[in-house]
PDB file of C-alpha atoms in Angstrom:
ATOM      1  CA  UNK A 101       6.871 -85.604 -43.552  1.00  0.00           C
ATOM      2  CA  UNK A 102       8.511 -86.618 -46.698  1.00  0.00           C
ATOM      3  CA  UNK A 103       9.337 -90.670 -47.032  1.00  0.00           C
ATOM      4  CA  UNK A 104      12.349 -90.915 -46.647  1.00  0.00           C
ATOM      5  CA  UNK A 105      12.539 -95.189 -45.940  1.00  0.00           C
ATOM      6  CA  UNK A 106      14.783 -95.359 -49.751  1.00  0.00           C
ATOM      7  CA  UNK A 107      17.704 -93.569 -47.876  1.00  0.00           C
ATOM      8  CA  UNK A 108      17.561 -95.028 -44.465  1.00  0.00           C
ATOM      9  CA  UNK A 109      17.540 -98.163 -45.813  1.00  0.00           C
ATOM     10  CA  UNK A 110      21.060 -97.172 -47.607  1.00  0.00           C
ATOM     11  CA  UNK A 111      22.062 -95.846 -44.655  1.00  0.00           C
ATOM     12  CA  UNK A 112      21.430 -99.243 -42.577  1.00  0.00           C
ATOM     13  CA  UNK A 113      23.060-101.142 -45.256  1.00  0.00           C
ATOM     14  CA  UNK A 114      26.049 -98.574 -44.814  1.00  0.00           C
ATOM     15  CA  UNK A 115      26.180 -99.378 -40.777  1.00  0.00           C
ATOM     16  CA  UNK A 116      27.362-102.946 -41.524  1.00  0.00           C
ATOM     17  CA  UNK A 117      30.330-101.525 -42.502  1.00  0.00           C
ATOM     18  CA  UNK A 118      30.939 -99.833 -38.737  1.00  0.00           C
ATOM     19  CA  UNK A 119      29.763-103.037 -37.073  1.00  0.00           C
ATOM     20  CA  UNK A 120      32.329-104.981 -39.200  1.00  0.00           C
ATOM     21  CA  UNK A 121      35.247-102.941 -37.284  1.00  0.00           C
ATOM     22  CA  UNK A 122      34.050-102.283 -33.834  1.00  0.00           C
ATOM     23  CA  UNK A 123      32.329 -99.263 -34.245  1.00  0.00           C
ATOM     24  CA  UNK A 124      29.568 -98.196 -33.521  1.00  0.00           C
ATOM     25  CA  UNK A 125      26.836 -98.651 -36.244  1.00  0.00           C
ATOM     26  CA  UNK A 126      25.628 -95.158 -37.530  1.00  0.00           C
ATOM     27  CA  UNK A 127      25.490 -93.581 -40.733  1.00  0.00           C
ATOM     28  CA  UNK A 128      25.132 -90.883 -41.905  1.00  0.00           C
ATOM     29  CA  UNK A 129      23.878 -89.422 -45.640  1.00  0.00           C
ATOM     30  CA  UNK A 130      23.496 -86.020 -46.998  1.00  0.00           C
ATOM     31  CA  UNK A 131      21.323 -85.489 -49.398  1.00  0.00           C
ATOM     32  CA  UNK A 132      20.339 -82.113 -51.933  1.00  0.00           C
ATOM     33  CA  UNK A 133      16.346 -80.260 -52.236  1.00  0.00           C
ATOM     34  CA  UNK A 134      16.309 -83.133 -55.288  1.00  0.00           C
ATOM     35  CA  UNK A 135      17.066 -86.439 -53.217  1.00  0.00           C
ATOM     36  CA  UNK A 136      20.640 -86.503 -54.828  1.00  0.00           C
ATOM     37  CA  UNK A 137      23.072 -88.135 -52.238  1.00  0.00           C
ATOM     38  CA  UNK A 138      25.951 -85.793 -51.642  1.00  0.00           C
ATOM     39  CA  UNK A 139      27.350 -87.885 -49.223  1.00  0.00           C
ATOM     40  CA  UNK A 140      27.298 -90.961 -47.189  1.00  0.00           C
ATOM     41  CA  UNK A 141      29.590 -92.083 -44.199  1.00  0.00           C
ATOM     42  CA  UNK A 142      29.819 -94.391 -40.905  1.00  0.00           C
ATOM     43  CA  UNK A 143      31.761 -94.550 -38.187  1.00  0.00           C
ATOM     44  CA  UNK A 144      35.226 -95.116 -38.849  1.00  0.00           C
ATOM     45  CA  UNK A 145      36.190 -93.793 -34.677  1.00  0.00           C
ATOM     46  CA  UNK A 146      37.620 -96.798 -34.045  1.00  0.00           C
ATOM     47  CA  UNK A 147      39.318 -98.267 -37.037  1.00  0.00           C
ATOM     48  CA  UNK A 148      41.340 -94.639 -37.241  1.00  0.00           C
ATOM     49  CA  UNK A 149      41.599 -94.349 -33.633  1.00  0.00           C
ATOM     50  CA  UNK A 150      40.365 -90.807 -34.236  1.00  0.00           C
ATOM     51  CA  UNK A 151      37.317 -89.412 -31.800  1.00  0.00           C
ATOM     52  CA  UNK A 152      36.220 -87.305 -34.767  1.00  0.00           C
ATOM     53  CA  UNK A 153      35.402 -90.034 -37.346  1.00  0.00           C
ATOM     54  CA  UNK A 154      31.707 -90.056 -36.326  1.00  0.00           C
ATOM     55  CA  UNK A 155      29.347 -90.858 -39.691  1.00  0.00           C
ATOM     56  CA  UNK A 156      27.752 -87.519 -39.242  1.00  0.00           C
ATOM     57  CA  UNK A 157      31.485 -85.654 -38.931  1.00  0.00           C
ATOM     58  CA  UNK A 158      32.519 -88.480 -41.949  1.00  0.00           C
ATOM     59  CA  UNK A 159      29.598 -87.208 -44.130  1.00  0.00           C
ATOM     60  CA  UNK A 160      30.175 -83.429 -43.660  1.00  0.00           C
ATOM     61  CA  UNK A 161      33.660 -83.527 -44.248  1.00  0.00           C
ATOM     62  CA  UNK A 162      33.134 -85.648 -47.519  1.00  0.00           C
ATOM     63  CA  UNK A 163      30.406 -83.235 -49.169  1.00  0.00           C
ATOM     64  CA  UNK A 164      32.218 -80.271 -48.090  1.00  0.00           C
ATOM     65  CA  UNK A 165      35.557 -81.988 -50.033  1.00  0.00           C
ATOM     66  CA  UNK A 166      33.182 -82.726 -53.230  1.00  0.00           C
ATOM     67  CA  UNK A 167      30.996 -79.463 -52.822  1.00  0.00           C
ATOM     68  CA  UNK A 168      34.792 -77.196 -52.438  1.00  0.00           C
ATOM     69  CA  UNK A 169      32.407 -75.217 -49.844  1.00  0.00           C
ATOM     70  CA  UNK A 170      32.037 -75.842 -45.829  1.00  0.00           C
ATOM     71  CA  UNK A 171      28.730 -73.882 -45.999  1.00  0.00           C
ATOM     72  CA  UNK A 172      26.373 -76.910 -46.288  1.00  0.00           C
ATOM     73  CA  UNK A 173      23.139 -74.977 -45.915  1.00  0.00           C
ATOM     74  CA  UNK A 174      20.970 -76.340 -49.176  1.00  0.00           C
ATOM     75  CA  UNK A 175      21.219 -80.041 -47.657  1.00  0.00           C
ATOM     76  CA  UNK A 176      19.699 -82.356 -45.125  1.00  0.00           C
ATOM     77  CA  UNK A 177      21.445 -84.554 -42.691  1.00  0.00           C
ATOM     78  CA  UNK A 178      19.985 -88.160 -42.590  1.00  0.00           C
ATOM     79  CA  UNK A 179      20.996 -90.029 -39.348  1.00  0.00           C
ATOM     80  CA  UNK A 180      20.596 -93.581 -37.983  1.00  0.00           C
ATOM     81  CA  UNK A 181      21.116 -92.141 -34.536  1.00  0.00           C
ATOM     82  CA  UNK A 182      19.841 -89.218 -33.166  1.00  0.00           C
ATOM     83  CA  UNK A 183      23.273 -87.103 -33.809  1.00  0.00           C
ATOM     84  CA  UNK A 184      25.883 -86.682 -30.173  1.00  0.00           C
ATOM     85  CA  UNK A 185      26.475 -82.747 -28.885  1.00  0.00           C
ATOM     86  CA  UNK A 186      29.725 -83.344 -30.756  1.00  0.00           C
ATOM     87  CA  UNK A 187      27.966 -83.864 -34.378  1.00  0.00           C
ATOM     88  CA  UNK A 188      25.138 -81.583 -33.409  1.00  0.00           C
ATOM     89  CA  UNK A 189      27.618 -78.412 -33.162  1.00  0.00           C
ATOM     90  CA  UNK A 190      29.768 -79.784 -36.353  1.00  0.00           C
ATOM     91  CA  UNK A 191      26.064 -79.581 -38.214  1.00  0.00           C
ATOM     92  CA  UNK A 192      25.440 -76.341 -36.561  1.00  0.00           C
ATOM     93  CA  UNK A 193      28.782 -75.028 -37.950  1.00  0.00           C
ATOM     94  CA  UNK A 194      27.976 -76.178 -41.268  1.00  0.00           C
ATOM     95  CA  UNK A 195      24.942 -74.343 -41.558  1.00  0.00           C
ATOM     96  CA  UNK A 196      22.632 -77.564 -42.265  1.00  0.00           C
ATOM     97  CA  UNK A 197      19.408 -76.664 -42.152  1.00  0.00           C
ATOM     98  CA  UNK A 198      17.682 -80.166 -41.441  1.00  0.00           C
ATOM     99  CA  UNK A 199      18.741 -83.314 -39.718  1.00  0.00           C
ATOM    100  CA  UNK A 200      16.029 -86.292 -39.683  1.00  0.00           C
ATOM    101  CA  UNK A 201      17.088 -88.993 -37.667  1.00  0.00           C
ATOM    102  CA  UNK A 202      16.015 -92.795 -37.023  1.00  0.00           C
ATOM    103  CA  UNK A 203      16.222 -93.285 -33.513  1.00  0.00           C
ATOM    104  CA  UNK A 204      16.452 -91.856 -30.224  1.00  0.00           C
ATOM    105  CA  UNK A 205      19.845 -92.608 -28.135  1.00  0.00           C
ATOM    106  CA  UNK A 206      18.868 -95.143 -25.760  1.00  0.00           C
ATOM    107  CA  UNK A 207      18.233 -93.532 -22.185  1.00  0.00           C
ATOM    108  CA  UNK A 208      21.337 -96.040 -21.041  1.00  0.00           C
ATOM    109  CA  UNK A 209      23.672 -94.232 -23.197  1.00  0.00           C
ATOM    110  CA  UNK A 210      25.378 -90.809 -21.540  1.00  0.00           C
ATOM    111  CA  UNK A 211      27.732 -88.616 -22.828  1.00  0.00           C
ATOM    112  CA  UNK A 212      31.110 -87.935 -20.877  1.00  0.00           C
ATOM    113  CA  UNK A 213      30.787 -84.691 -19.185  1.00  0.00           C
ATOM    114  CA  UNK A 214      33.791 -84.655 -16.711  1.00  0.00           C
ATOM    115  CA  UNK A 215      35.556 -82.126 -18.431  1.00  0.00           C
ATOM    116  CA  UNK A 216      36.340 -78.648 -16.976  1.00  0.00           C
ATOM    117  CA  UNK A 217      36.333 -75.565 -18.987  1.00  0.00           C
ATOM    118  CA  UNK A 218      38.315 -72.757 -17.269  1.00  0.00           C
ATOM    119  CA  UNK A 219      38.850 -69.374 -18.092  1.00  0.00           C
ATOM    120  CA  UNK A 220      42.428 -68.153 -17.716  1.00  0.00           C
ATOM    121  CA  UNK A 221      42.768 -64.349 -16.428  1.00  0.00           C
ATOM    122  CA  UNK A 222      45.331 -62.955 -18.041  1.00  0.00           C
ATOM    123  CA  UNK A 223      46.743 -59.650 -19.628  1.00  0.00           C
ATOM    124  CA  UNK A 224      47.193 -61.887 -22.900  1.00  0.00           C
ATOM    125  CA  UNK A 225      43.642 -61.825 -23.105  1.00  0.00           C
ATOM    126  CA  UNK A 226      43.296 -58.340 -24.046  1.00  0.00           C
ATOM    127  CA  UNK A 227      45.808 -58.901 -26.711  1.00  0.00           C
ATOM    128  CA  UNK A 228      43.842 -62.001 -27.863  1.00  0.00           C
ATOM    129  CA  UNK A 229      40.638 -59.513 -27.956  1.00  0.00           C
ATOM    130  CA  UNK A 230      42.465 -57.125 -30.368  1.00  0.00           C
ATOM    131  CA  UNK A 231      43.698 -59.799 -32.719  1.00  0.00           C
ATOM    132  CA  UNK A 232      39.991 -61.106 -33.000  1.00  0.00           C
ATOM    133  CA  UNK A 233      38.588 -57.998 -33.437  1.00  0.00           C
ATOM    134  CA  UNK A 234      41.096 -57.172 -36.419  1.00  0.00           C
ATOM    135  CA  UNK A 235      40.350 -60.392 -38.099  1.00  0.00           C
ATOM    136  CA  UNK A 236      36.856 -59.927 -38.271  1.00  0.00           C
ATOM    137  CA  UNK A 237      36.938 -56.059 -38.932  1.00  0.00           C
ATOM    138  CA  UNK A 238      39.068 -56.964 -42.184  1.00  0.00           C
ATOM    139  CA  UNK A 239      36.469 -59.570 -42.858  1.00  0.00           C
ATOM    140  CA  UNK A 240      33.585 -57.116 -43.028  1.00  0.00           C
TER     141      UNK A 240
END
C-alpha cells in the first residue's frame, strides 16, 4: 500500500480542532488519483448540535460543494477512525471507491441499534410504487 503518513498526519493535526469543542476527534480528507486534497473536515456533531456533522459526512459534503458533482467516484476517503454505518452508507452513496482508515473502533464503542423499522401496509403504497416507477422511467 501506498504511504500515505503526509495526510494522516494533516488529518491528526485537523482532530485538534474536534477535541477543542467536545467532539469527538476524527477527520476526515479526500484526496484525487494525484494526492491533491479535495477536502478535509472533523467533527463539528457537537458544536452544531447536528448528528450529521461527522468529518467523513463534513468532507463529502465540502468536495461535492467545490467539485458541483455528488458523484465522488475518482477519490479516496482518508479516515482517522474506521468510518460509523452512518458514514459508511453516505460514502457508499457517493460512489467513493476507497476509504483507508487509521484505526479500528475500539471493541468498547457500540453503535445505537434500538431503533425499529416498520413497514406500514397500506393502499398508499401502491400509489407510492407508481410515483417511483414514473420517476425513474423518465430518468432512463
Amino acid at each position: 500500500m501506498k504511504d500515505y503518513s503526509y495526510f494522516f498526519s494533516l488529518l491528526l493535526n485537523e482532530c485538534d480542532s474536534s477535541y477543542q469543542h467536545s467532539d469527538v476527534p476524527i477527520a476526515a480528507m479526500l484526496i484525487d488519483d494525484n494526492d491533491n486534497i479535495v477536502s478535509i473536515a472533523h467533527n463539528t456533531r457537537e458544536i452544531n448540535h447536528n448528528v450529521l456533522e461527522h468529518a467523513e459526512i463534513n468532507a463529502i459534503i465540502n468536495a461535492s460543494k467545490k467539485l458541483e458533482r455528488w458523484n465522488l467516484s475518482d477519490l479516496t476517503l482518508l479516515v482517522t477512525l474506521k468510518p460509523c454505518s452512518m458514514c459508511e452508507s453516505i460514502i457508499k452513496q457517493s460512489r467513493i471507491r476507497k476509504v483507508i482508515y487509521l484505526l479500528d473502533k475500539p471493541d468498547f464503542k457500540k453503535e445505537f441499534d434500538n431503533t425499529d423499522f416498520l413497514l406500514f401496509e397500506s393502499d398508499l403504497s401502491r400509489s407510492y410504487k407508481d410515483k417511483l416507477s414514473s420517476f425513474f422511467k423518465e430518468k432512463r
